[in-house]
């Protein structure tokens, strides 16, 4: 199974696209701009889902499901949100097809089946959810309302890339209502922190938590918090966002509650989400010219065992030895595959699992049986060693932890090497062109300066980091006073 992947150093974008397809994760579909997520890619998303869902429930959230279609009048109710998404909306105008009288065997839209009101295919669910919340919230006793939805959304994209940007994608969207502004802000920050914890502990992907500038905020939000990650090509990727929505949606949909004192007040809102884009982030954070490198905590197969044999007798002997090991690993919650297919040679299998990023590979042949050993290989460093059979379980447990730590540390070191502080616009442009990565610079806080930098360099302000101290300086473009540095980068 020849990988023949384009090298990252030659063409990073081509390498990524080839890897997604060759590792059997996803492919383009018959619907322009939409992808088919194949079982291996979906298995990674399922593991992400499971961990995130657990974390959401631990923070008090419950899952629900809301309609795919949003009446246009509801969608229009919060004007900034509607305006922000208008150009990306798919719209249903009719509810029936009919046989085409002019083209036998073909169908056409029934001109008499026009909907009284157009339906927007959800690009995000604030409108339909807040219209529903109106019936769920009457009193302070109903708050906070902490709801999450796992769903698909449609945002009409013309320039697409598997996992990173598709017209339809899978995601979760949290929507919460609170009695006070402070509670809602705390919720938005907390959920951004949950995303950061998930990215670092499970994806082994270091992220920077920050706030978006006004021009980069979610449409209809008062504040947008985000996690930003740096990919191996020096471009940034927004990996998750959490929004403090103020009372904008409560006022648009008249969601009020009776306080303890009996007054009627509008609730305070948040929304937050991550999507299948995280699978793309995972690929680009760690993978190499040999294929995927997956963190053990999210790998569909954590350990693969490949038998090397001649004839059925040797395979039977190996299978007998491997059986108890597989059982023991599964009992410890480790996902393991014994690949005893007789249709492919060991070399093919080694290549396949390297390409698919399986963290630990065991090989066992006749000599290993005689010596009571396994050959153990780790995917992150490609290092191999011979391990006694009675020590192999402990070795596997150690490797799964060590690989998780190692790929995080490697990604963290890469990011540290690719955050550059600059003080002048000329220096900024030079670093952007020659090095890339995150650039830390002072900005005067105006939309005009932000837009000028974006138009001239294609770099955007990724975030105003939450952890950075307020150290006054001068804007690199205008020389005006700036309270703290912000992070710029070219981005996906």
CSV table of C-alpha atoms in Angstrom, one decimal:
chain,number,residue,atom,x,y,z
A,1,UNK,CA,0.0,0.0,0.0
A,2,UNK,CA,2.1,2.9,-1.3
A,3,UNK,CA,1.3,6.1,0.5
A,4,UNK,CA,2.9,8.4,-2.1
A,5,UNK,CA,1.8,11.5,-0.1
A,6,UNK,CA,2.9,14.9,-1.3
A,7,UNK,CA,5.4,16.2,1.3
A,8,UNK,CA,4.2,19.0,3.6
A,9,UNK,CA,7.2,21.1,2.7
A,10,UNK,CA,6.3,20.9,-1.0
A,11,UNK,CA,2.5,21.7,-0.9
A,12,UNK,CA,0.8,21.6,2.5
A,13,UNK,CA,-2.6,22.0,1.1
A,14,UNK,CA,-2.2,19.2,-1.3
A,15,UNK,CA,-0.7,17.0,1.4
A,16,UNK,CA,-3.7,17.6,3.6
A,17,UNK,CA,-6.3,16.8,0.9
A,18,UNK,CA,-4.4,13.7,-0.1
A,19,UNK,CA,-4.1,12.5,3.5
A,20,UNK,CA,-7.8,12.9,4.3
A,21,UNK,CA,-8.7,10.8,1.2
A,22,UNK,CA,-5.9,8.2,1.4
A,23,UNK,CA,-6.4,7.6,5.2
A,24,UNK,CA,-10.1,6.8,4.3
A,25,UNK,CA,-11.5,9.6,6.4
A,26,UNK,CA,-13.7,11.5,4.0
A,27,UNK,CA,-14.4,12.2,0.3
A,28,UNK,CA,-16.2,14.7,-1.8
A,29,UNK,CA,-19.8,13.8,-2.6
A,30,UNK,CA,-22.2,14.2,-5.5
A,31,UNK,CA,-23.5,17.3,-3.8
A,32,UNK,CA,-21.2,20.2,-4.5
A,33,UNK,CA,-19.5,21.5,-1.4
A,34,UNK,CA,-20.6,18.6,0.8
A,35,UNK,CA,-18.5,15.7,2.0
A,36,UNK,CA,-19.1,12.1,2.9
A,37,UNK,CA,-17.5,11.3,6.2
A,38,UNK,CA,-16.2,7.7,5.9
A,39,UNK,CA,-16.3,5.3,8.9
A,40,UNK,CA,-12.7,5.9,10.0
A,41,UNK,CA,-13.2,9.7,10.0
A,42,UNK,CA,-16.6,9.4,11.7
A,43,UNK,CA,-15.1,7.1,14.4
A,44,UNK,CA,-12.7,10.0,15.3
A,45,UNK,CA,-15.7,12.4,15.4
A,46,UNK,CA,-17.6,10.0,17.6
A,47,UNK,CA,-14.8,9.9,20.1
A,48,UNK,CA,-14.7,13.7,20.1
A,49,UNK,CA,-18.5,13.8,20.5
A,50,UNK,CA,-18.4,11.3,23.4
A,51,UNK,CA,-15.8,13.3,25.4
A,52,UNK,CA,-17.3,16.7,24.7
A,53,UNK,CA,-20.8,15.4,25.5
A,54,UNK,CA,-19.5,14.1,28.9
A,55,UNK,CA,-17.9,17.4,29.6
A,56,UNK,CA,-21.1,19.3,28.8
A,57,UNK,CA,-23.2,17.1,31.0
A,58,UNK,CA,-20.6,17.5,33.8
A,59,UNK,CA,-21.2,21.3,33.6
A,60,UNK,CA,-25.0,20.8,33.9
A,61,UNK,CA,-26.1,20.9,30.3
A,62,UNK,CA,-28.8,18.7,28.7
A,63,UNK,CA,-29.2,17.6,25.1
A,64,UNK,CA,-32.3,18.5,23.0
A,65,UNK,CA,-33.1,18.7,19.3
A,66,UNK,CA,-34.7,21.5,17.3
A,67,UNK,CA,-36.0,21.7,13.7
A,68,UNK,CA,-33.7,21.9,10.7
A,69,UNK,CA,-35.9,24.5,9.2
A,70,UNK,CA,-36.3,28.1,10.4
A,71,UNK,CA,-39.2,30.2,9.2
A,72,UNK,CA,-37.8,33.3,7.5
A,73,UNK,CA,-39.8,35.7,9.8
A,74,UNK,CA,-38.1,34.1,12.9
A,75,UNK,CA,-34.7,34.2,11.2
A,76,UNK,CA,-35.2,37.9,10.6
A,77,UNK,CA,-36.2,38.7,14.2
A,78,UNK,CA,-32.6,39.3,15.4
A,79,UNK,CA,-31.4,41.7,12.7
A,80,UNK,CA,-27.6,41.5,13.2
A,81,UNK,CA,-27.7,37.7,13.2
A,82,UNK,CA,-29.9,37.6,10.1
A,83,UNK,CA,-27.7,40.1,8.3
A,84,UNK,CA,-24.6,38.2,9.2
A,85,UNK,CA,-25.7,34.9,7.8
A,86,UNK,CA,-28.0,36.0,5.0
A,87,UNK,CA,-25.5,35.4,2.2
A,88,UNK,CA,-24.8,31.8,3.4
A,89,UNK,CA,-28.4,30.6,3.7
A,90,UNK,CA,-30.0,27.8,1.7
A,91,UNK,CA,-33.8,28.5,1.4
A,92,UNK,CA,-36.7,26.1,0.9
A,93,UNK,CA,-39.4,27.7,-1.3
A,94,UNK,CA,-41.6,24.8,-2.4
A,95,UNK,CA,-42.9,21.6,-0.7
A,96,UNK,CA,-43.5,19.3,-3.6
A,97,UNK,CA,-42.2,17.9,-7.0
A,98,UNK,CA,-44.3,16.6,-9.9
A,99,UNK,CA,-43.7,14.8,-13.1
A,100,UNK,CA,-42.6,17.1,-15.8
A,101,UNK,CA,-45.2,17.0,-18.7
A,102,UNK,CA,-42.5,18.2,-21.2
A,103,UNK,CA,-39.8,15.7,-20.2
A,104,UNK,CA,-41.1,12.2,-19.6
A,105,UNK,CA,-39.4,10.4,-16.6
A,106,UNK,CA,-38.2,13.7,-15.2
A,107,UNK,CA,-39.4,15.8,-12.3
A,108,UNK,CA,-40.0,19.5,-11.8
A,109,UNK,CA,-40.9,21.8,-8.9
A,110,UNK,CA,-44.7,22.0,-8.6
A,111,UNK,CA,-45.5,25.7,-9.3
A,112,UNK,CA,-48.6,25.3,-7.2
A,113,UNK,CA,-46.7,24.1,-4.1
A,114,UNK,CA,-45.1,27.3,-3.1
A,115,UNK,CA,-44.7,27.7,0.6
A,116,UNK,CA,-46.6,30.6,2.2
A,117,UNK,CA,-43.4,31.5,4.0
A,118,UNK,CA,-39.9,30.5,3.0
A,119,UNK,CA,-37.9,28.2,5.3
A,120,UNK,CA,-34.2,28.8,6.0
A,121,UNK,CA,-32.1,25.6,6.4
A,122,UNK,CA,-30.4,26.3,9.7
A,123,UNK,CA,-27.0,28.0,9.4
A,124,UNK,CA,-27.2,28.2,13.3
A,125,UNK,CA,-30.2,27.7,15.6
A,126,UNK,CA,-30.5,30.8,17.7
A,127,UNK,CA,-33.7,31.9,16.1
A,128,UNK,CA,-35.7,28.7,16.3
A,129,UNK,CA,-34.3,27.9,19.8
A,130,UNK,CA,-35.1,31.4,21.3
A,131,UNK,CA,-38.6,31.3,19.8
A,132,UNK,CA,-39.0,27.9,21.7
A,133,UNK,CA,-37.4,29.3,24.9
A,134,UNK,CA,-40.2,31.8,25.1
A,135,UNK,CA,-42.5,29.0,26.2
A,136,UNK,CA,-40.0,27.4,28.5
A,137,UNK,CA,-39.0,30.4,30.7
A,138,UNK,CA,-41.6,32.2,32.9
A,139,UNK,CA,-39.9,32.6,36.3
A,140,UNK,CA,-36.4,32.8,37.8
A,141,UNK,CA,-37.1,29.2,38.9
A,142,UNK,CA,-36.7,28.1,35.3
A,143,UNK,CA,-33.2,29.6,35.1
A,144,UNK,CA,-30.5,28.9,34.2
A,145,UNK,CA,-31.6,27.0,31.1
A,146,UNK,CA,-28.6,25.0,29.8
A,147,UNK,CA,-29.3,23.3,26.5
A,148,UNK,CA,-27.0,21.6,23.9
A,149,UNK,CA,-27.9,20.3,20.5
A,150,UNK,CA,-25.9,17.9,18.3
A,151,UNK,CA,-26.9,18.6,14.7
A,152,UNK,CA,-25.9,19.5,11.2
A,153,UNK,CA,-26.0,23.0,9.7
A,154,UNK,CA,-25.7,24.4,6.2
A,155,UNK,CA,-23.7,27.5,5.3
A,156,UNK,CA,-23.5,27.8,1.6
A,157,UNK,CA,-19.7,27.8,0.8
A,158,UNK,CA,-18.3,27.8,-2.7
A,159,UNK,CA,-14.6,27.3,-1.8
A,160,UNK,CA,-14.6,24.1,0.3
A,161,UNK,CA,-12.0,21.8,1.9
A,162,UNK,CA,-12.8,18.5,3.5
A,163,UNK,CA,-13.5,18.9,7.2
A,164,UNK,CA,-12.3,22.5,7.3
A,165,UNK,CA,-15.0,24.2,5.3
A,166,UNK,CA,-18.0,22.5,3.8
A,167,UNK,CA,-21.5,23.6,2.9
A,168,UNK,CA,-22.9,21.1,5.4
A,169,UNK,CA,-21.1,20.1,8.5
A,170,UNK,CA,-21.8,18.5,11.8
A,171,UNK,CA,-21.4,20.3,15.1
A,172,UNK,CA,-22.8,20.9,18.6
A,173,UNK,CA,-24.4,24.2,19.6
A,174,UNK,CA,-25.0,25.2,23.2
A,175,UNK,CA,-27.7,27.7,23.9
A,176,UNK,CA,-28.3,29.0,27.5
A,177,UNK,CA,-30.5,31.5,29.3
A,178,UNK,CA,-29.5,33.2,32.6
A,179,UNK,CA,-31.0,35.6,35.1
A,180,UNK,CA,-28.1,38.0,35.2
A,181,UNK,CA,-25.5,39.4,32.8
A,182,UNK,CA,-22.7,38.2,35.1
A,183,UNK,CA,-23.9,34.6,35.0
A,184,UNK,CA,-24.1,34.7,31.2
A,185,UNK,CA,-20.6,36.1,30.8
A,186,UNK,CA,-19.3,33.5,33.3
A,187,UNK,CA,-21.0,30.7,31.2
A,188,UNK,CA,-19.5,31.9,27.9
A,189,UNK,CA,-16.0,32.0,29.5
A,190,UNK,CA,-16.5,28.7,31.2
A,191,UNK,CA,-17.5,26.9,27.9
A,192,UNK,CA,-14.6,28.4,26.1
A,193,UNK,CA,-12.5,26.9,28.9
A,194,UNK,CA,-14.1,23.5,28.3
A,195,UNK,CA,-13.2,23.7,24.6
A,196,UNK,CA,-9.6,24.6,25.5
A,197,UNK,CA,-9.4,21.8,28.0
A,198,UNK,CA,-10.7,19.3,25.4
A,199,UNK,CA,-8.3,20.6,22.7
A,200,UNK,CA,-5.3,20.3,25.0
A,201,UNK,CA,-6.1,17.1,27.0
A,202,UNK,CA,-7.7,15.0,24.2
A,203,UNK,CA,-6.6,16.5,20.9
A,204,UNK,CA,-3.1,17.2,22.3
A,205,UNK,CA,-3.4,20.6,20.5
A,206,UNK,CA,-2.3,23.7,22.4
A,207,UNK,CA,-4.7,26.6,22.0
A,208,UNK,CA,-4.8,30.3,23.0
A,209,UNK,CA,-7.9,31.5,24.6
A,210,UNK,CA,-8.9,35.0,23.7
A,211,UNK,CA,-11.6,37.5,22.7
A,212,UNK,CA,-12.5,38.4,19.1
A,213,UNK,CA,-12.4,42.0,17.9
A,214,UNK,CA,-15.7,43.6,17.1
A,215,UNK,CA,-15.5,43.0,13.4
A,216,UNK,CA,-14.7,39.2,13.9
A,217,UNK,CA,-17.5,38.7,16.5
A,218,UNK,CA,-20.4,36.2,15.9
A,219,UNK,CA,-23.3,38.1,14.3
A,220,UNK,CA,-25.6,39.2,17.1
A,221,UNK,CA,-23.1,38.7,19.9
A,222,UNK,CA,-21.9,41.3,22.4
A,223,UNK,CA,-18.6,39.4,22.9
A,224,UNK,CA,-17.1,36.3,21.2
A,225,UNK,CA,-14.5,34.2,23.1
A,226,UNK,CA,-12.4,31.7,21.1
A,227,UNK,CA,-9.7,29.1,21.1
A,228,UNK,CA,-7.1,29.6,18.4
A,229,UNK,CA,-4.6,26.9,17.3
A,230,UNK,CA,-1.5,27.0,15.1
A,231,UNK,CA,-1.2,24.5,12.3
A,232,UNK,CA,2.1,23.1,11.0
A,233,UNK,CA,2.1,25.4,8.0
A,234,UNK,CA,2.1,28.5,10.2
A,235,UNK,CA,-1.6,29.3,9.6
A,236,UNK,CA,-4.0,29.8,12.5
A,237,UNK,CA,-7.3,27.9,12.8
A,238,UNK,CA,-10.2,28.9,14.9
A,239,UNK,CA,-11.1,25.7,16.7
A,240,UNK,CA,-14.1,26.8,18.8
A,241,UNK,CA,-16.1,29.9,19.8
A,242,UNK,CA,-18.4,30.9,22.7
A,243,UNK,CA,-20.6,33.9,22.6
A,244,UNK,CA,-22.1,36.3,25.1
A,245,UNK,CA,-25.3,37.4,23.4
A,246,UNK,CA,-26.4,39.9,26.0
A,247,UNK,CA,-30.2,40.4,25.8
A,248,UNK,CA,-30.4,40.7,22.0
A,249,UNK,CA,-32.2,37.4,21.4
A,250,UNK,CA,-34.3,37.7,24.5
A,251,UNK,CA,-35.6,41.1,23.3
A,252,UNK,CA,-36.0,39.8,19.7
A,253,UNK,CA,-38.2,36.9,20.8
A,254,UNK,CA,-39.6,38.5,24.0
A,255,UNK,CA,-38.1,36.0,26.4
A,256,UNK,CA,-38.8,37.4,29.9
A,257,UNK,CA,-38.9,36.0,33.4
A,258,UNK,CA,-40.4,37.0,36.7
A,259,UNK,CA,-37.7,37.9,39.2
A,260,UNK,CA,-37.9,37.0,42.9
A,261,UNK,CA,-39.3,40.5,43.5
A,262,UNK,CA,-42.0,39.9,40.8
A,263,UNK,CA,-40.6,42.2,38.2
A,264,UNK,CA,-40.5,41.2,34.5
A,265,UNK,CA,-36.9,41.2,33.0
A,266,UNK,CA,-35.3,39.9,29.8
A,267,UNK,CA,-33.0,36.9,30.2
A,268,UNK,CA,-29.3,37.0,29.3
A,269,UNK,CA,-28.0,34.6,26.7
A,270,UNK,CA,-25.0,32.6,25.4
A,271,UNK,CA,-24.3,30.2,22.5
A,272,UNK,CA,-21.2,28.2,21.8
A,273,UNK,CA,-20.1,25.5,19.3
A,274,UNK,CA,-17.4,23.3,17.8
A,275,UNK,CA,-17.7,21.3,14.6
A,276,UNK,CA,-16.2,18.6,12.5
A,277,UNK,CA,-13.6,21.2,11.7
A,278,UNK,CA,-11.8,19.8,14.8
A,279,UNK,CA,-11.0,16.7,12.8
A,280,UNK,CA,-9.2,18.8,10.3
A,281,UNK,CA,-7.4,20.6,13.1
A,282,UNK,CA,-6.3,17.2,14.5
A,283,UNK,CA,-4.9,16.1,11.2
A,284,UNK,CA,-3.0,19.4,10.6
A,285,UNK,CA,-1.6,19.7,14.2
A,286,UNK,CA,0.3,16.4,14.4
A,287,UNK,CA,0.4,14.4,11.1
A,288,UNK,CA,3.6,13.9,9.1
A,289,UNK,CA,4.7,12.9,5.6
A,290,UNK,CA,4.0,9.2,6.4
A,291,UNK,CA,0.3,9.9,7.3
A,292,UNK,CA,-1.9,10.6,10.3
A,293,UNK,CA,-0.5,10.9,13.8
A,294,UNK,CA,-3.4,10.5,16.2
A,295,UNK,CA,-3.5,11.2,19.9
A,296,UNK,CA,-4.2,7.9,21.6
A,297,UNK,CA,-7.2,9.4,23.5
A,298,UNK,CA,-9.1,10.0,20.2
A,299,UNK,CA,-7.6,7.2,18.0
A,300,UNK,CA,-10.4,4.7,16.8
A,301,UNK,CA,-7.8,1.9,17.1
A,302,UNK,CA,-5.2,2.5,19.8
A,303,UNK,CA,-3.3,-0.7,19.3
A,304,UNK,CA,-3.0,-3.0,16.2
A,305,UNK,CA,-1.5,-6.4,16.2
A,306,UNK,CA,-0.1,-7.7,13.0
A,307,UNK,CA,0.8,-11.4,12.7
A,308,UNK,CA,3.7,-12.5,10.5
A,309,UNK,CA,3.3,-16.1,9.5
A,310,UNK,CA,3.7,-18.8,6.9
A,311,UNK,CA,0.7,-21.2,6.6
A,312,UNK,CA,-2.4,-21.8,8.8
A,313,UNK,CA,-0.5,-23.6,11.6
A,314,UNK,CA,1.7,-20.6,12.4
A,315,UNK,CA,-1.3,-18.2,12.2
A,316,UNK,CA,-3.2,-20.5,14.6
A,317,UNK,CA,-0.3,-20.6,17.0
A,318,UNK,CA,0.0,-16.8,16.9
A,319,UNK,CA,-3.8,-16.3,17.3
A,320,UNK,CA,-3.8,-18.5,20.4
A,321,UNK,CA,-1.0,-16.4,22.0
A,322,UNK,CA,-2.6,-13.1,20.9
A,323,UNK,CA,-6.2,-13.9,22.1
A,324,UNK,CA,-5.6,-13.4,25.8
A,325,UNK,CA,-3.7,-10.2,25.2
A,326,UNK,CA,-6.6,-8.7,23.1
A,327,UNK,CA,-9.0,-9.7,25.9
A,328,UNK,CA,-6.8,-8.1,28.6
A,329,UNK,CA,-6.3,-4.9,26.6
A,330,UNK,CA,-10.1,-4.6,26.0
A,331,UNK,CA,-10.8,-5.1,29.7
A,332,UNK,CA,-8.6,-2.1,30.4
A,333,UNK,CA,-10.6,0.0,27.9
A,334,UNK,CA,-7.9,0.0,25.2
A,335,UNK,CA,-9.2,-0.4,21.7
A,336,UNK,CA,-7.3,-3.1,19.9
A,337,UNK,CA,-7.4,-4.8,16.5
A,338,UNK,CA,-5.9,-8.1,15.6
A,339,UNK,CA,-5.5,-7.9,11.9
A,340,UNK,CA,-5.4,-11.5,10.8
A,341,UNK,CA,-6.6,-10.9,7.2
A,342,UNK,CA,-5.0,-13.3,4.8
A,343,UNK,CA,-5.7,-11.1,1.8
A,344,UNK,CA,-2.9,-8.6,2.6
A,345,UNK,CA,0.8,-9.0,3.5
A,346,UNK,CA,2.3,-7.7,6.7
A,347,UNK,CA,4.2,-4.9,4.9
A,348,UNK,CA,0.9,-3.6,3.4
A,349,UNK,CA,-0.7,-3.7,6.9
A,350,UNK,CA,2.3,-1.8,8.5
A,351,UNK,CA,1.9,0.9,5.8
A,352,UNK,CA,-1.9,1.1,6.2
A,353,UNK,CA,-1.8,1.6,10.0
A,354,UNK,CA,1.1,4.0,9.8
A,355,UNK,CA,-1.0,6.0,7.3
A,356,UNK,CA,-4.0,5.8,9.5
A,357,UNK,CA,-2.1,7.0,12.6
A,358,UNK,CA,-2.6,4.0,14.9
A,359,UNK,CA,-0.6,5.0,18.0
A,360,UNK,CA,0.9,1.5,18.8
A,361,UNK,CA,1.7,-1.4,16.5
A,362,UNK,CA,2.6,-4.9,17.6
A,363,UNK,CA,4.1,-7.4,15.3
A,364,UNK,CA,4.5,-11.1,16.2
A,365,UNK,CA,6.1,-13.9,14.1
A,366,UNK,CA,7.4,-17.4,14.6
A,367,UNK,CA,10.7,-16.2,16.1
A,368,UNK,CA,8.7,-13.9,18.5
A,369,UNK,CA,6.7,-16.9,19.6
A,370,UNK,CA,9.8,-18.9,20.3
A,371,UNK,CA,11.5,-16.0,22.2
A,372,UNK,CA,8.3,-14.9,24.0
A,373,UNK,CA,8.4,-11.4,22.6
A,374,UNK,CA,6.6,-8.8,20.6
A,375,UNK,CA,8.0,-6.1,18.3
A,376,UNK,CA,6.4,-2.8,19.5
A,377,UNK,CA,6.4,0.3,17.3
A,378,UNK,CA,5.1,3.8,18.3
A,379,UNK,CA,3.6,6.0,15.5
A,380,UNK,CA,4.8,9.4,16.8
A,381,UNK,CA,8.5,8.7,16.6
A,382,UNK,CA,8.5,5.5,14.5
A,383,UNK,CA,10.8,3.9,17.1
A,384,UNK,CA,10.6,0.1,17.5
A,385,UNK,CA,11.7,-2.2,20.3
A,386,UNK,CA,11.4,-5.8,21.3
A,387,UNK,CA,9.4,-6.3,24.5
A,388,UNK,CA,8.9,-9.6,26.5
A,389,UNK,CA,5.3,-10.9,26.4
A,390,UNK,CA,4.8,-10.6,30.1
A,391,UNK,CA,5.7,-6.9,30.0
A,392,UNK,CA,3.8,-5.9,26.9
A,393,UNK,CA,0.6,-4.7,28.5
A,394,UNK,CA,2.5,-2.4,30.9
A,395,UNK,CA,4.5,-1.2,27.9
A,396,UNK,CA,1.4,-0.4,25.9
A,397,UNK,CA,-0.2,1.5,28.8
A,398,UNK,CA,3.0,3.5,29.1
A,399,UNK,CA,3.2,4.2,25.4
A,400,UNK,CA,-0.4,5.4,25.1
A,401,UNK,CA,0.3,8.0,27.8
A,402,UNK,CA,3.7,8.9,26.5
A,403,UNK,CA,2.6,9.4,22.9
A,404,UNK,CA,-0.3,11.6,24.1
A,405,UNK,CA,2.2,13.8,26.1
A,406,UNK,CA,4.8,13.7,23.4
A,407,UNK,CA,2.7,15.0,20.5
A,408,UNK,CA,1.3,17.7,22.7
A,409,UNK,CA,4.7,18.8,23.8
A,410,UNK,CA,5.9,18.8,20.1
A,411,UNK,CA,2.9,20.9,19.0
A,412,UNK,CA,3.5,23.3,22.0
A,413,UNK,CA,7.2,23.7,21.2
A,414,UNK,CA,6.3,24.4,17.5
A,415,UNK,CA,3.8,27.1,18.6
A,416,UNK,CA,6.3,28.7,21.0
A,417,UNK,CA,8.8,28.9,18.2
A,418,UNK,CA,6.3,30.5,15.9
A,419,UNK,CA,5.0,33.3,18.1
A,420,UNK,CA,6.9,36.4,17.1
A,421,UNK,CA,6.7,39.8,18.8
A,422,UNK,CA,7.1,42.8,16.4
A,423,UNK,CA,6.9,46.6,17.0
A,424,UNK,CA,6.8,48.0,13.4
A,425,UNK,CA,4.5,47.4,10.5
A,426,UNK,CA,7.5,46.7,8.2
A,427,UNK,CA,8.8,44.0,10.6
A,428,UNK,CA,5.2,42.6,10.8
A,429,UNK,CA,5.0,42.2,7.0
A,430,UNK,CA,8.5,40.6,6.8
A,431,UNK,CA,7.7,38.0,9.5
A,432,UNK,CA,4.4,37.3,8.0
A,433,UNK,CA,6.0,36.6,4.6
A,434,UNK,CA,9.1,34.8,5.7
A,435,UNK,CA,8.1,32.9,8.8
A,436,UNK,CA,4.4,33.0,9.4
A,437,UNK,CA,2.8,31.8,12.6
A,438,UNK,CA,1.3,34.0,15.3
A,439,UNK,CA,2.5,37.6,15.3
A,440,UNK,CA,2.1,39.5,18.6
A,441,UNK,CA,1.8,43.2,17.9
A,442,UNK,CA,0.2,46.4,19.3
A,443,UNK,CA,-3.0,47.6,17.6
A,444,UNK,CA,-4.9,50.9,18.2
A,445,UNK,CA,-8.3,49.2,18.6
A,446,UNK,CA,-9.9,50.8,15.5
A,447,UNK,CA,-11.8,48.9,12.7
A,448,UNK,CA,-10.0,51.1,10.2
A,449,UNK,CA,-6.5,49.9,11.2
A,450,UNK,CA,-7.7,46.3,11.4
A,451,UNK,CA,-9.2,46.5,7.9
A,452,UNK,CA,-6.1,48.2,6.5
A,453,UNK,CA,-3.9,45.4,7.8
A,454,UNK,CA,-6.3,42.7,6.5
A,455,UNK,CA,-6.5,44.2,3.0
A,456,UNK,CA,-2.7,44.8,2.7
A,457,UNK,CA,-1.4,41.6,4.2
A,458,UNK,CA,-4.4,39.1,4.4
A,459,UNK,CA,-3.6,38.7,8.1
A,460,UNK,CA,-6.4,39.0,10.6
A,461,UNK,CA,-6.5,39.6,14.3
A,462,UNK,CA,-7.1,36.0,15.6
A,463,UNK,CA,-7.8,37.1,19.1
A,464,UNK,CA,-7.0,39.4,22.0
A,465,UNK,CA,-5.4,36.9,24.4
A,466,UNK,CA,-7.1,36.5,27.8
A,467,UNK,CA,-3.8,35.5,29.4
A,468,UNK,CA,-1.7,38.4,28.1
A,469,UNK,CA,-0.9,41.2,30.6
A,470,UNK,CA,-2.0,44.7,29.8
A,471,UNK,CA,1.3,46.2,28.7
A,472,UNK,CA,0.9,49.6,27.0
A,473,UNK,CA,2.6,50.3,23.7
A,474,UNK,CA,2.2,52.0,20.3
A,475,UNK,CA,0.1,50.6,17.4
A,476,UNK,CA,2.5,49.3,14.8
A,477,UNK,CA,0.6,51.1,12.0
A,478,UNK,CA,-0.7,54.4,13.4
A,479,UNK,CA,1.6,54.9,16.5
A,480,UNK,CA,-1.5,55.5,18.7
A,481,UNK,CA,-1.5,54.2,22.2
A,482,UNK,CA,-2.4,50.5,22.5
A,483,UNK,CA,-3.3,48.8,25.9
A,484,UNK,CA,-2.0,45.4,25.1
A,485,UNK,CA,-0.7,43.2,22.3
A,486,UNK,CA,-3.0,41.1,20.1
A,487,UNK,CA,-2.3,38.1,17.9
A,488,UNK,CA,-2.3,38.3,14.2
A,489,UNK,CA,-2.0,35.5,11.6
A,490,UNK,CA,-3.1,34.2,8.2
A,491,UNK,CA,-5.9,31.7,8.9
A,492,UNK,CA,-8.0,29.0,7.6
